[in-house]
Short mmCIF file of C-alpha atoms and ligand atoms in Angstrom, two decimals:
data_model
loop_
_atom_site.label_atom_id
_atom_site.label_comp_id
_atom_site.label_asym_id
_atom_site.label_seq_id
_atom_site.Cartn_x
_atom_site.Cartn_y
_atom_site.Cartn_z
CA MET A 1 -29.70 -75.44 69.05
CA PRO A 2 -29.46 -71.41 68.63
CA ASN A 3 -32.55 -69.87 70.03
CA ALA A 4 -34.38 -66.75 68.63
CA ARG A 5 -32.16 -64.54 70.55
CA THR A 6 -28.71 -65.96 68.63
CA VAL A 7 -30.64 -66.83 65.18
CA PRO A 8 -29.01 -64.49 62.52
CA PRO A 9 -31.51 -62.20 61.35
CA ALA A 10 -32.66 -63.59 57.42
CA PRO A 11 -30.10 -61.98 54.71
CA LEU A 12 -31.18 -59.50 52.20
CA GLU A 13 -30.39 -61.12 49.97
CA ALA A 14 -31.78 -64.47 48.24
CA LYS A 15 -30.26 -66.67 45.70
CA SER A 16 -33.21 -66.19 43.90
CA PRO A 17 -37.75 -65.73 44.21
CA TYR A 18 -37.83 -68.99 44.47
CA GLU A 19 -37.02 -69.42 48.20
CA LEU A 20 -38.74 -69.62 50.73
CA ARG A 21 -38.88 -66.62 53.10
CA VAL A 22 -41.80 -67.05 56.50
CA LYS A 23 -42.31 -65.07 58.85
CA LEU A 24 -39.63 -62.77 58.40
CA GLY A 25 -41.55 -59.78 59.67
CA LYS A 26 -44.46 -61.06 62.45
CA ASP A 27 -42.32 -59.37 65.06
CA VAL A 28 -43.32 -55.73 64.23
CA PRO A 29 -46.23 -54.29 65.96
CA GLU A 30 -49.26 -53.64 63.85
CA SER A 31 -49.13 -50.02 64.95
CA GLU A 32 -45.93 -49.93 63.31
CA VAL A 33 -47.11 -51.68 59.90
CA ARG A 34 -49.77 -49.21 59.47
CA GLU A 35 -47.54 -46.27 59.98
CA ALA A 36 -44.63 -48.20 57.23
CA LEU A 37 -47.36 -48.11 54.70
CA ALA A 38 -48.67 -45.25 55.67
CA THR A 39 -45.55 -43.55 55.57
CA GLY A 40 -43.46 -45.46 52.83
CA ASP A 41 -40.04 -44.94 55.02
CA MET A 42 -39.95 -48.98 56.06
CA GLY A 43 -41.02 -51.99 53.51
CA PHE A 44 -41.30 -55.46 53.84
CA LEU A 45 -39.49 -57.68 51.27
CA HIS A 46 -38.61 -61.07 50.61
CA SER A 47 -35.61 -60.70 49.74
CA PHE A 48 -33.11 -59.03 47.41
CA THR A 49 -32.05 -60.20 44.07
CA THR A 50 -29.22 -60.14 41.17
CA GLY A 51 -28.21 -60.53 37.85
CA ALA A 52 -31.62 -61.21 36.48
CA THR A 53 -32.00 -60.86 33.27
CA VAL A 54 -35.45 -60.99 32.05
CA ASP A 55 -37.46 -58.60 35.08
CA GLY A 56 -37.12 -55.77 32.33
CA PRO A 57 -33.78 -54.66 30.12
CA GLY A 58 -29.92 -55.86 30.84
CA VAL A 59 -29.16 -56.69 34.08
CA ARG A 60 -31.09 -56.11 37.09
CA VAL A 61 -31.07 -55.51 41.26
CA VAL A 62 -34.35 -56.97 42.38
CA ALA A 63 -36.21 -56.06 45.56
CA TRP A 64 -39.28 -59.04 46.36
CA THR A 65 -41.80 -57.35 48.00
CA ALA A 66 -43.93 -58.81 50.40
CA GLY A 67 -48.24 -58.55 50.57
CA CYS A 68 -50.54 -59.80 47.48
CA MET A 69 -54.42 -59.68 47.59
CA TRP A 70 -54.48 -61.73 44.34
CA ARG A 71 -54.72 -65.14 44.67
CA CYS A 72 -53.49 -66.58 41.55
CA LEU A 73 -54.08 -70.49 40.35
CA TYR A 74 -50.40 -69.99 39.81
CA CYS A 75 -48.44 -68.33 42.39
CA HIS A 76 -45.20 -69.78 41.81
CA ASN A 77 -44.65 -66.99 44.97
CA PRO A 78 -47.06 -67.83 47.82
CA ASP A 79 -45.00 -66.92 50.73
CA THR A 80 -45.05 -63.73 49.40
CA TRP A 81 -48.46 -63.13 50.19
CA ASN A 82 -48.47 -62.65 53.65
CA MET A 83 -46.81 -58.93 54.36
CA ALA A 84 -45.93 -60.39 57.64
CA ASN A 85 -43.48 -62.64 55.88
CA GLY A 86 -41.47 -60.07 55.04
CA LEU A 87 -38.25 -58.54 55.91
CA PRO A 88 -38.54 -54.52 57.84
CA VAL A 89 -36.47 -52.95 55.62
CA SER A 90 -36.00 -48.88 55.85
CA VAL A 91 -35.73 -47.47 52.66
CA SER A 92 -32.67 -46.13 53.19
CA ARG A 93 -31.33 -49.20 53.75
CA ALA A 94 -33.08 -50.28 50.85
CA ALA A 95 -31.32 -47.59 48.89
CA GLU A 96 -28.43 -48.18 50.06
CA GLU A 97 -28.24 -51.52 48.84
CA LEU A 98 -29.29 -50.38 45.79
CA ARG A 99 -26.12 -48.11 45.25
CA LYS A 100 -23.92 -50.80 45.93
CA TYR A 101 -24.76 -52.05 42.84
CA ARG A 102 -24.96 -48.35 40.56
CA GLN A 103 -21.93 -48.27 38.62
CA GLY A 104 -22.58 -51.82 37.51
CA LEU A 105 -26.00 -51.41 36.28
CA LYS A 106 -25.15 -48.74 34.19
CA ILE A 107 -22.70 -50.36 32.63
CA MET A 108 -24.36 -53.84 31.73
CA SER A 109 -27.86 -51.03 30.51
CA GLY A 110 -29.88 -52.28 33.83
CA GLY A 111 -31.33 -51.24 36.96
CA PHE A 112 -33.61 -51.85 38.70
CA THR A 113 -36.90 -53.65 39.07
CA LEU A 114 -39.85 -53.56 41.83
CA SER A 115 -40.97 -56.68 42.30
CA GLY A 116 -43.64 -59.42 44.31
CA GLY A 117 -45.53 -60.28 45.95
CA GLU A 118 -47.66 -56.33 44.94
CA PRO A 119 -45.66 -54.32 44.41
CA LEU A 120 -48.55 -51.17 45.57
CA MET A 121 -49.54 -53.02 48.35
CA GLN A 122 -46.80 -50.48 49.70
CA HIS A 123 -47.08 -47.78 46.98
CA ARG A 124 -45.21 -45.21 49.63
CA PHE A 125 -42.23 -47.19 49.74
CA ALA A 126 -42.57 -48.37 46.11
CA VAL A 127 -42.60 -44.56 45.68
CA LYS A 128 -40.22 -43.77 47.87
CA LEU A 129 -37.99 -46.20 46.88
CA PHE A 130 -38.14 -45.68 42.75
CA THR A 131 -37.31 -42.32 43.32
CA ALA A 132 -34.09 -42.92 44.98
CA ALA A 133 -32.89 -45.33 42.69
CA LYS A 134 -33.80 -42.26 39.57
CA THR A 135 -31.60 -40.20 42.18
CA MET A 136 -29.18 -42.38 41.60
CA GLY A 137 -29.02 -42.69 37.40
CA ILE A 138 -30.21 -45.71 37.99
CA HIS A 139 -33.66 -47.10 35.42
CA THR A 140 -36.69 -48.04 37.45
CA ALA A 141 -38.81 -50.60 36.75
CA LEU A 142 -42.50 -51.87 38.61
CA ASP A 143 -43.22 -55.63 37.92
CA THR A 144 -47.17 -55.76 39.02
CA ASN A 145 -50.94 -56.67 38.58
CA GLY A 146 -51.99 -53.30 38.03
CA PHE A 147 -54.81 -53.85 40.27
CA LEU A 148 -53.66 -50.90 42.66
CA GLY A 149 -52.81 -48.18 39.62
CA ASP A 150 -54.66 -45.39 41.22
CA LYS A 151 -52.58 -45.12 43.97
CA LEU A 152 -49.61 -43.70 42.12
CA SER A 153 -49.80 -39.65 40.98
CA ASP A 154 -49.86 -39.01 36.94
CA ALA A 155 -46.57 -37.05 38.58
CA GLU A 156 -45.04 -40.90 40.75
CA LEU A 157 -45.56 -42.68 37.27
CA GLU A 158 -42.61 -39.87 36.42
CA SER A 159 -40.12 -41.77 38.50
CA ILE A 160 -41.00 -45.46 37.16
CA ASP A 161 -39.03 -45.63 33.33
CA LEU A 162 -40.93 -49.00 32.46
CA VAL A 163 -44.35 -51.05 33.88
CA LEU A 164 -44.12 -54.04 33.73
CA LEU A 165 -47.69 -55.23 33.21
CA ASP A 166 -49.05 -58.33 34.12
CA ILE A 167 -52.81 -59.70 32.12
CA LYS A 168 -53.58 -62.46 33.16
CA GLY A 169 -56.36 -63.25 30.68
CA TRP A 170 -59.42 -61.52 29.44
CA ASP A 171 -62.76 -62.93 30.39
CA PRO A 172 -63.99 -61.00 33.51
CA ALA A 173 -65.28 -64.62 34.90
CA ARG A 174 -61.90 -66.55 33.89
CA HIS A 175 -59.70 -63.99 35.80
CA ARG A 176 -62.09 -63.81 38.71
CA ARG A 177 -61.29 -67.60 38.64
CA LEU A 178 -58.23 -67.76 37.65
CA THR A 179 -56.74 -64.93 40.07
CA GLY A 180 -59.93 -64.21 42.83
CA MET A 181 -59.70 -60.11 41.18
CA ASP A 182 -62.07 -57.78 38.95
CA ILE A 183 -59.87 -57.38 35.42
CA ALA A 184 -61.62 -53.76 34.87
CA PRO A 185 -58.84 -52.16 36.91
CA THR A 186 -55.52 -53.79 35.52
CA LEU A 187 -56.97 -52.35 31.97
CA THR A 188 -57.77 -49.11 33.87
CA PHE A 189 -54.22 -48.90 34.77
CA ALA A 190 -53.27 -49.98 31.09
CA ARG A 191 -55.42 -47.23 29.86
CA ARG A 192 -53.62 -44.16 32.12
CA LEU A 193 -50.01 -45.91 31.40
CA ALA A 194 -50.80 -45.14 27.50
CA GLU A 195 -52.57 -41.72 27.92
CA ARG A 196 -49.66 -40.79 29.42
CA ARG A 197 -47.45 -42.57 26.69
CA ARG A 198 -45.17 -44.35 30.08
CA PRO A 199 -43.80 -47.15 28.48
CA VAL A 200 -45.05 -51.04 28.71
CA TRP A 201 -44.05 -55.06 28.71
CA LEU A 202 -46.59 -57.20 28.84
CA ARG A 203 -46.54 -60.57 30.56
CA TYR A 204 -48.93 -62.82 29.45
CA VAL A 205 -48.19 -66.35 31.70
CA LEU A 206 -49.55 -69.21 29.60
CA VAL A 207 -51.20 -72.43 31.15
CA PRO A 208 -52.03 -75.08 29.70
CA GLY A 209 -55.62 -75.68 30.35
CA LEU A 210 -56.84 -72.25 32.27
CA THR A 211 -54.62 -69.51 29.79
CA ASP A 212 -54.20 -70.71 26.71
CA ASP A 213 -57.81 -69.76 25.32
CA PHE A 214 -57.17 -68.48 21.05
CA ASP A 215 -60.16 -65.96 22.23
CA ASP A 216 -58.58 -64.86 25.27
CA ILE A 217 -55.19 -64.33 24.36
CA ALA A 218 -57.05 -62.85 20.48
CA SER A 219 -58.87 -59.79 22.90
CA VAL A 220 -55.79 -59.56 25.28
CA ALA A 221 -53.77 -58.51 21.89
CA ALA A 222 -55.65 -56.79 20.13
CA PHE A 223 -56.33 -54.60 23.50
CA ALA A 224 -52.12 -54.80 24.58
CA GLY A 225 -51.55 -53.72 20.14
CA GLY A 226 -54.59 -50.65 20.65
CA LEU A 227 -52.72 -48.82 23.53
CA GLY A 228 -48.90 -47.95 21.69
CA ASN A 229 -47.30 -47.60 24.33
CA VAL A 230 -46.95 -51.92 24.65
CA GLU A 231 -42.76 -52.05 23.85
CA ARG A 232 -43.20 -55.81 23.54
CA VAL A 233 -45.10 -59.24 24.86
CA ASP A 234 -43.31 -61.51 27.34
CA VAL A 235 -45.39 -64.21 26.96
CA LEU A 236 -43.85 -66.98 29.92
CA PRO A 237 -44.28 -70.32 30.36
CA PHE A 238 -45.71 -71.83 33.50
CA HIS A 239 -43.97 -73.51 35.43
CA GLN A 240 -43.51 -75.31 38.68
CA MET A 241 -40.74 -74.21 40.34
CA GLY A 242 -43.24 -72.75 43.20
CA LYS A 243 -44.86 -76.78 44.22
CA PHE A 244 -42.64 -76.52 47.21
CA LYS A 245 -43.88 -73.17 47.78
CA TRP A 246 -47.75 -74.21 48.09
CA LYS A 247 -46.77 -77.79 49.51
CA ALA A 248 -45.14 -75.91 52.63
CA LEU A 249 -47.69 -73.80 52.83
CA GLY A 250 -50.49 -75.93 53.65
CA LEU A 251 -52.06 -74.48 50.60
CA SER A 252 -54.36 -76.29 48.73
CA TYR A 253 -52.41 -75.94 45.07
CA THR A 254 -54.64 -76.99 42.12
CA LEU A 255 -52.34 -76.98 38.28
CA GLU A 256 -50.18 -80.19 40.85
CA ASN A 257 -50.81 -82.48 37.02
CA THR A 258 -50.83 -79.98 34.65
CA GLU A 259 -47.41 -79.68 32.37
CA PRO A 260 -45.54 -76.18 31.58
CA PRO A 261 -46.46 -75.37 27.49
CA ASP A 262 -44.32 -77.13 25.02
CA VAL A 263 -42.27 -74.81 22.52
CA GLU A 264 -44.81 -75.06 19.96
CA THR A 265 -47.74 -73.68 21.99
CA VAL A 266 -45.68 -70.95 23.28
CA ASP A 267 -44.64 -69.69 19.27
CA TRP A 268 -49.22 -69.87 18.92
CA ALA A 269 -49.65 -67.69 22.30
CA CYS A 270 -46.71 -65.13 19.98
CA LYS A 271 -47.65 -65.44 16.94
CA VAL A 272 -51.30 -64.57 17.92
CA PHE A 273 -49.73 -60.67 19.79
CA HIS A 274 -47.42 -60.50 16.80
CA ALA A 275 -50.99 -60.70 14.63
CA ALA A 276 -51.88 -56.98 16.90
CA GLY A 277 -48.94 -55.43 15.18
CA LEU A 278 -46.82 -56.24 18.81
CA LYS A 279 -43.13 -58.08 18.82
CA ALA A 280 -43.43 -60.78 21.62
CA TYR A 281 -41.04 -63.07 22.76
S1 SF4 B 301 -50.31 -61.53 41.56
FE1 SF4 B 301 -48.79 -62.35 41.20
S2 SF4 B 301 -48.15 -62.90 43.52
FE2 SF4 B 301 -50.06 -62.59 43.30
S3 SF4 B 301 -51.03 -64.49 43.36
FE3 SF4 B 301 -50.90 -63.32 41.35
S4 SF4 B 301 -49.07 -64.66 40.54
FE4 SF4 B 301 -48.68 -64.08 42.78
#
């Protein structure tokens, strides 16, 4: 059996974000973690995946960050909650990784998406990586819950071509039960993106019995429709692909018996967004 010295380091690239990855950064001293967060010279990544077609336009390389302060009941990547589960990666190594795909991404009208976890937990690293991508002429997208949007300056927002903004509900009490956090900072960030005319694709995860309340969806739709910068809405059907992670991590999973929404329900939710003048899929 190999000991710790002979075990090769985890590869940066994963087959998919559904691969369970834990404790990849456990040996990084606390002081180095703090320095990394302050400078952005190093980040903690769950993985890089390639060929994604659902995380922004075209074919994309996606870097999945570790670290999230939310606790969504339907989270399919709870192994990304803890930053110490991420692989420590210097910004230059991450940029080199991106460089490999530069030509292919251009040909396929794609780009680079930073997702998570919550990428803005590592906002300095995110900014450095986006800046590097823009220097290479790569389209950039940030997938975020928006809670830490105020960590980005107006100038830094310009290095992000598209924000994939996850709005998880409307009613504040229900939102807090679902995510553990307040919705207000997300909405503030959404308004700021609108003021600055930054393109947004809104994402709404549809969970039967949890996020399928008509008034909630209609309120999100009315809000998004009034912003003027929401190019499309993706209604994402809840699925159970992350269930095994909750079990493996010893977490209590409350959606064990929740079924994915049927096609008609997804279609109905899309129509609620359509009624607010939005493209929704
Ligand atoms: S914000 Fe995303 S990564 Fe964080 S708990 Fe919610 S679904 Fe999971």
